[in-house]
Short mmCIF file of C-alpha atoms and ligand atoms in Angstrom, two decimals:
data_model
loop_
_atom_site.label_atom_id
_atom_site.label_comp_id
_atom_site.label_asym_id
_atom_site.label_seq_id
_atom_site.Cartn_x
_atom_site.Cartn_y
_atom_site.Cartn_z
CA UNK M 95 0.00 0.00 0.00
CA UNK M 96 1.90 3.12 -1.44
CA UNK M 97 0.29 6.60 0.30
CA UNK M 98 -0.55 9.31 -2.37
CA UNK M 99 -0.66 12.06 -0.28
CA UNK M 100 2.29 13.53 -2.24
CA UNK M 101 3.19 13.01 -5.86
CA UNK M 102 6.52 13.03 -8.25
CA UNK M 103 5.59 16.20 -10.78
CA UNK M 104 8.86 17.13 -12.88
CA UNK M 105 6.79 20.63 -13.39
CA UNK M 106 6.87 21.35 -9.80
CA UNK M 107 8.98 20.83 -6.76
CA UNK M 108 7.61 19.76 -3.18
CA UNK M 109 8.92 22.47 -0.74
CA UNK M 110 8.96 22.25 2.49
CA UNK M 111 10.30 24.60 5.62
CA UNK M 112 10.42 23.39 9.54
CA UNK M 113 8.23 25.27 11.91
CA UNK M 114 8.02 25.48 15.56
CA UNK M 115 5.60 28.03 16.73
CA UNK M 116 2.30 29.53 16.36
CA UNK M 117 3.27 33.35 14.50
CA UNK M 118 5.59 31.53 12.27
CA UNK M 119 3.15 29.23 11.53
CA UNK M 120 1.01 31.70 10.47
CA UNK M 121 2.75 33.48 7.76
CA UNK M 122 3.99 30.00 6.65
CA UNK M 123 0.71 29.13 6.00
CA UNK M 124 0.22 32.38 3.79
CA UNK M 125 3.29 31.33 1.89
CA UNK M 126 3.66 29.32 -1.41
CA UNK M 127 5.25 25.94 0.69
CA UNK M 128 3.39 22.58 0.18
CA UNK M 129 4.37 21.49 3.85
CA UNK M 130 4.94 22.97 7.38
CA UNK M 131 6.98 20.65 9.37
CA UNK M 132 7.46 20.35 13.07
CA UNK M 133 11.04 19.22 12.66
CA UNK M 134 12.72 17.52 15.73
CA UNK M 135 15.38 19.90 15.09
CA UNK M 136 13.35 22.20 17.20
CA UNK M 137 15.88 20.93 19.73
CA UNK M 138 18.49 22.21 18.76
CA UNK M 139 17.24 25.49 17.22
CA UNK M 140 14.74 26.96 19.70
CA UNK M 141 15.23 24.57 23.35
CA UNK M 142 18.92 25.02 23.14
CA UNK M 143 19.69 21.23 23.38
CA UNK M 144 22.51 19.80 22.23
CA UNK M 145 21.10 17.36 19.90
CA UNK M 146 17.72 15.95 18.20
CA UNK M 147 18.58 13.25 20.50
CA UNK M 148 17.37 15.40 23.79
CA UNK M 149 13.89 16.03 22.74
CA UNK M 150 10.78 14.28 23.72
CA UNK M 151 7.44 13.64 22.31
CA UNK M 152 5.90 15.95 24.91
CA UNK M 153 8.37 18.68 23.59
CA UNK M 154 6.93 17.51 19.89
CA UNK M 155 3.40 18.20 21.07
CA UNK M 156 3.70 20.96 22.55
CA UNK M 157 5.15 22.81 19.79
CA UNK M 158 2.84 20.99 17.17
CA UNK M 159 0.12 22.37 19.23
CA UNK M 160 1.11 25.40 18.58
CA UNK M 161 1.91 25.62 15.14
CA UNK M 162 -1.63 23.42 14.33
CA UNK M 163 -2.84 26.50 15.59
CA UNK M 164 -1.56 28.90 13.14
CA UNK M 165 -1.84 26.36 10.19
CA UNK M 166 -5.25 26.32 8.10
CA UNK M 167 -4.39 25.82 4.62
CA UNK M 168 -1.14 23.95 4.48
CA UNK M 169 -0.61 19.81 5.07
CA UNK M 170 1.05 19.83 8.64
CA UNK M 171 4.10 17.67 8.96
CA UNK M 172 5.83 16.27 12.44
CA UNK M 173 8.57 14.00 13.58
CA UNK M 174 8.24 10.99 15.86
CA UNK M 175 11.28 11.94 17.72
CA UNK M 176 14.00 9.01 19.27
CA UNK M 177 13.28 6.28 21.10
CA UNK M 178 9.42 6.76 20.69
CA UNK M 179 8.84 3.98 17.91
CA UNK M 180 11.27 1.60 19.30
CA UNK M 181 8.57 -1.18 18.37
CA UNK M 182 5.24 -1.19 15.87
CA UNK M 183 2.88 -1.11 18.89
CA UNK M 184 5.05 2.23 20.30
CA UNK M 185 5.17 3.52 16.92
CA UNK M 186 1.56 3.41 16.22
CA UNK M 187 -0.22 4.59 19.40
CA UNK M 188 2.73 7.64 19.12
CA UNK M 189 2.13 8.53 15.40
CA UNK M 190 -1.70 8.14 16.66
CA UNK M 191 -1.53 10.50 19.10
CA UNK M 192 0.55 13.00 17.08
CA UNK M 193 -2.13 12.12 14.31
CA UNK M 194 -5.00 13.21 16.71
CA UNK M 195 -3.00 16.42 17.84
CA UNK M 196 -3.47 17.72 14.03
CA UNK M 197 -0.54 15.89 12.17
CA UNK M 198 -1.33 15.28 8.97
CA UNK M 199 1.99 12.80 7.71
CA UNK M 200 3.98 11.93 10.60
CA UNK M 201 8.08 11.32 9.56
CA UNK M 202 10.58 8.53 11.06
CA UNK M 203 14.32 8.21 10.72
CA UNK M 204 15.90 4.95 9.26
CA UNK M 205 15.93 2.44 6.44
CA UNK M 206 15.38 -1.19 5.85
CA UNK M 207 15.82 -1.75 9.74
CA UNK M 208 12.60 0.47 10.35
CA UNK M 209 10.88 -0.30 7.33
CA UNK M 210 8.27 -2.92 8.94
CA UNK M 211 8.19 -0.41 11.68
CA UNK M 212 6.69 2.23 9.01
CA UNK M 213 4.86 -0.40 7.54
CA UNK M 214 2.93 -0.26 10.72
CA UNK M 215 2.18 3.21 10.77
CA UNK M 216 1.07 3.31 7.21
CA UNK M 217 -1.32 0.36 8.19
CA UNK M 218 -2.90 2.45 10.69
CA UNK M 219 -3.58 5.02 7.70
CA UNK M 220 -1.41 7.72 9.33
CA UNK M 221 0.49 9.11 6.16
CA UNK M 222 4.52 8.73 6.91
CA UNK M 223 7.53 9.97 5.42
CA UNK M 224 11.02 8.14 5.68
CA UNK M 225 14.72 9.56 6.46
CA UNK M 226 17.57 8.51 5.33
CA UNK M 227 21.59 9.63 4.33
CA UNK M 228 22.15 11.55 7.68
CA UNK M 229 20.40 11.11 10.36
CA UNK M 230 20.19 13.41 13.11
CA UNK M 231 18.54 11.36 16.22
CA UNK M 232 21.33 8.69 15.73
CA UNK M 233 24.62 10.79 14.70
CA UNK M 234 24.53 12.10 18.22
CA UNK M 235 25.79 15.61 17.46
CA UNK M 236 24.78 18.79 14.98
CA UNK M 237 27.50 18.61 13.10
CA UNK M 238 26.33 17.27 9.50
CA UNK M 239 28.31 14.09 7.95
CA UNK M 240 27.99 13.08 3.85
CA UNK M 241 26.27 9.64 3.92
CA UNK M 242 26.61 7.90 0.38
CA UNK M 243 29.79 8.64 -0.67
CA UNK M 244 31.47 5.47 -1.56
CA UNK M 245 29.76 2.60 -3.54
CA UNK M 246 28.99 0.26 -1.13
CA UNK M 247 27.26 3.10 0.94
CA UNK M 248 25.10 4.73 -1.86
CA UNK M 249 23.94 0.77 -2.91
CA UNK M 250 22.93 0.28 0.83
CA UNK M 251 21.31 4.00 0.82
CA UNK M 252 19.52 2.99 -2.25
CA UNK M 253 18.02 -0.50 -0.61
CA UNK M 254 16.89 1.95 2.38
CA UNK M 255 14.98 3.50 0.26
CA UNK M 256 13.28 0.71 -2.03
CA UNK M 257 12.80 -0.61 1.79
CA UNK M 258 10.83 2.69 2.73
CA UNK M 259 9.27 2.68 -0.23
CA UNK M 260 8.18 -0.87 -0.32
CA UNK M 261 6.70 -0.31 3.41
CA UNK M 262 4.34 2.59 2.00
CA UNK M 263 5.86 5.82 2.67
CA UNK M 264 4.49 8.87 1.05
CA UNK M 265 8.30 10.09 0.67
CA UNK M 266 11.90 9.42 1.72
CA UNK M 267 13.74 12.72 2.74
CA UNK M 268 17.40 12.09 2.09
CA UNK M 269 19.93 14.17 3.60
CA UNK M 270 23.32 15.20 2.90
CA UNK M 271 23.88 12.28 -0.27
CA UNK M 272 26.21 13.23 -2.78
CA UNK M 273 23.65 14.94 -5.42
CA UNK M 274 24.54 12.86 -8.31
CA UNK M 275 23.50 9.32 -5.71
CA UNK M 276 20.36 11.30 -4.90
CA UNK M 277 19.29 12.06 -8.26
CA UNK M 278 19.81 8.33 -9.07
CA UNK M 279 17.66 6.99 -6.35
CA UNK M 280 15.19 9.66 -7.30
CA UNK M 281 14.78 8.65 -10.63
CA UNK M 282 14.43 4.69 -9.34
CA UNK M 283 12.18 5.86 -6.59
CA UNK M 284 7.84 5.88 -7.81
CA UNK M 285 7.40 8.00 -4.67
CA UNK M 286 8.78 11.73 -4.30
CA UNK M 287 12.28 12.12 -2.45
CA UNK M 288 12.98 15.13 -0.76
CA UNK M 289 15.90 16.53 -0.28
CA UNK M 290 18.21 18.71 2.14
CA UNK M 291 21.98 19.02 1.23
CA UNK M 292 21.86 16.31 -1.48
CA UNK M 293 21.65 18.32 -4.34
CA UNK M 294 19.10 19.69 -7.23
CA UNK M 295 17.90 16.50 -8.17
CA UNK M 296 15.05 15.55 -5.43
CA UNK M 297 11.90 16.12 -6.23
CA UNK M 298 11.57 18.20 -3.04
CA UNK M 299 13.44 20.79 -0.89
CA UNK M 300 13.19 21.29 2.74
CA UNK M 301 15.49 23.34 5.24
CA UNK M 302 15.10 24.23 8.94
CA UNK M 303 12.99 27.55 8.79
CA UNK M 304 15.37 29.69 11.47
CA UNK M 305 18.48 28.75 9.16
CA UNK M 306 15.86 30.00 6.12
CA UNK M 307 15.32 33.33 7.87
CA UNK M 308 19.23 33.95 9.32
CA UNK M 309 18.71 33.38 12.80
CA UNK M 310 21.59 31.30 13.11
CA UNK M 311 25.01 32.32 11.03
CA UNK M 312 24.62 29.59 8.11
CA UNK M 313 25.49 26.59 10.50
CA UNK M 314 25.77 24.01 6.99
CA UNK M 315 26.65 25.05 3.75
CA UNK M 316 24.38 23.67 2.26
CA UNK M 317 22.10 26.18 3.76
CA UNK M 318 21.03 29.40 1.82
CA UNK M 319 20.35 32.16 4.16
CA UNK M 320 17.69 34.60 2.50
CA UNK M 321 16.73 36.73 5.50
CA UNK M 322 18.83 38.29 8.58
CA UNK M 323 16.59 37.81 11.27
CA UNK M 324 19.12 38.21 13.55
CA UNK M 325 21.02 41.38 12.83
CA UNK M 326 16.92 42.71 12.32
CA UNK M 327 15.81 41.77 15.76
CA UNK M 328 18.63 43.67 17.49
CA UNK M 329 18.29 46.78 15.29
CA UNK M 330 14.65 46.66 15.92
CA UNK M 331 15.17 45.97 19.82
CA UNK M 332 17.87 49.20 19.60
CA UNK M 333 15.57 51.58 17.85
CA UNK M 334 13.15 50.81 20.77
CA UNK M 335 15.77 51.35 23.63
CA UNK M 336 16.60 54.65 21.52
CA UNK M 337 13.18 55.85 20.83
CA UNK M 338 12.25 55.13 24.94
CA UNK M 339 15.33 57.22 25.89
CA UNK M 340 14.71 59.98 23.50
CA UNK M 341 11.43 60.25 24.83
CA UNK M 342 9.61 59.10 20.89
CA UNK M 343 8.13 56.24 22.42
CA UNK M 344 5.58 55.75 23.35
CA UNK M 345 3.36 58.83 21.94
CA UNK M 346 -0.23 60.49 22.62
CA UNK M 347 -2.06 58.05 20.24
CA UNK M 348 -0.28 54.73 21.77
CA UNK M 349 -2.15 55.87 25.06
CA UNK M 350 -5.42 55.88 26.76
CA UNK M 351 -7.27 58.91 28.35
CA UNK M 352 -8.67 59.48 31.20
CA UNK M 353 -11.67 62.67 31.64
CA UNK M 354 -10.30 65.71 33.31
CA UNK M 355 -12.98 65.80 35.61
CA UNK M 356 -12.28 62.18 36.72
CA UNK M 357 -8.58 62.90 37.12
CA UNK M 358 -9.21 65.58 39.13
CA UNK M 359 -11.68 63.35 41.27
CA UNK M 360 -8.62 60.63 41.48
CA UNK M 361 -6.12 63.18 42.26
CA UNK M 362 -8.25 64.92 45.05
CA UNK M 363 -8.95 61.32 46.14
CA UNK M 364 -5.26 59.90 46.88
O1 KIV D 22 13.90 18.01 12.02
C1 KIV D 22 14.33 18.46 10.96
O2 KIV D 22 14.57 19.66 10.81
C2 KIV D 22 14.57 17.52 9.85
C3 KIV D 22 15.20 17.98 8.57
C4 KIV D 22 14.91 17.03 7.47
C5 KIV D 22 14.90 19.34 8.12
O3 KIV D 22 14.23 16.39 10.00
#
């Protein structure tokens, strides 16, 4: 059983973007993305934790509350993080729950060794998208590695993904393969890959939303910063601290009046 919640179109790319909170998720959902995706990597990019490894499925609702919230139009996308689909039972009543929070595809790390695992999900009819090439809940640190490189790897990569596929993902995000081993898995793949530092030749894009926006001083190069959040926040938070010194914020129409006749009556009363 092969989900069709997403679909291969050489005409147009599936893009995605991480997301881990409700404004964000709001102006995401007024952009041209296909997906808004409560990446696991909100770990490591909003909780301060050192790796995907630290965060919990608690920590994975809470924020997908949020950002279901903010999210109307857009399919909603969220990660099962580590250890919580250890087993098909765990797997299920996890991607279930997540499911009934307002996921709409819920995504797992691994290949062939998970594939009966995903199997599982996709029997419950919870859509589910695969990772493989680099995987963050297992490498054990941020720091991005090339998976793929030599033959042996990229034929192994490649059975991980005829696994995935074979179990009834809707997609298999691959990240950091050598682009020319991702476009040939791509083009051997019926279902769309997606991917993130492996090249031009997925079918689909996605990237971590605060690297996106330049919170964070391009951590991987295979990240294209397109926004400086960072230097704008502290040049906004400065032009307030200047404006409240100068005395140009706040003025008479961010206020609220009181009747002279009532002042009066407060003043004469204290
Ligand atoms: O959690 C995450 O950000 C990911 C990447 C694929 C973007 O899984």
């Amino acid at each position: 059983m092969t989900q069709t919640i997403l679909q291969k179109n050489p005409h147009k790319k599936i893009t995605i973007l991480t997301c881990y909170d409700f404004p964000t998720a709001r102006a995401l959902d007024s952009s041209d993305l296909d997906i808004i995706f409560v990446g696991d990597s909100v770990g490591t990019n909003v909780l301060g934790y050192r790796s995907e490894m630290e965060v919990t499925l608690e920590d994975m609702i809470h924020h997908l509350k949020a950002v279901r919230k903010g999210v109307t139009s857009k399919t909603l996308m969220v990660d099962l993080p580590y250890n919580t689909y250890r087993s098909k039972g765990e797997a299920v009543k996890n991607a279930r729950l997540l499911k009934n929070k307002g996921a709409n595809i819920v995504k797992l790390e691994g290949g062939a060794e998970i594939a009966a695992i995903a199997q599982a999900i996709v029997a419950a009819k919870i859509p589910t998208m695969g990772h493989i090439g680099f995987q963050p809940q297992i490498a054990q640190t941020a720091k991005r590695t090339v998976v793929g490189a030599s033959a042996e790897d990229a034929v192994s990569l490649y059975e991980d993904a005829r696994a995935l596929q074979q179990s009834g993902v809707c997609a298999v995000v691959l990240e950091c393969v050598p682009e020319m081993v991702a476009k040939e898995i791509t083009d051997r793949l019926s279902v769309p890959t997606i991917g993130i530092g492996s090249g031009k030749y997925t079918d689909g894009q996605v990237l971590v939303y605060c690297d996106v926006v330049g919170w964070y001083n391009l951590p991987y190069r295979f990240v294209k910063r397109y926004d400086s959040f960072f230097e704008r926040t502290i040049t906004a938070a400065n032009r307030f601290v200047q404006e409240v010194d100068h005395d140009l914020y706040p003025q008479r129409n961010h206020g609220f009046r009181i009747k002279a006749d009532q002042l009066k009556s407060f003043k004469n009363s204290i």
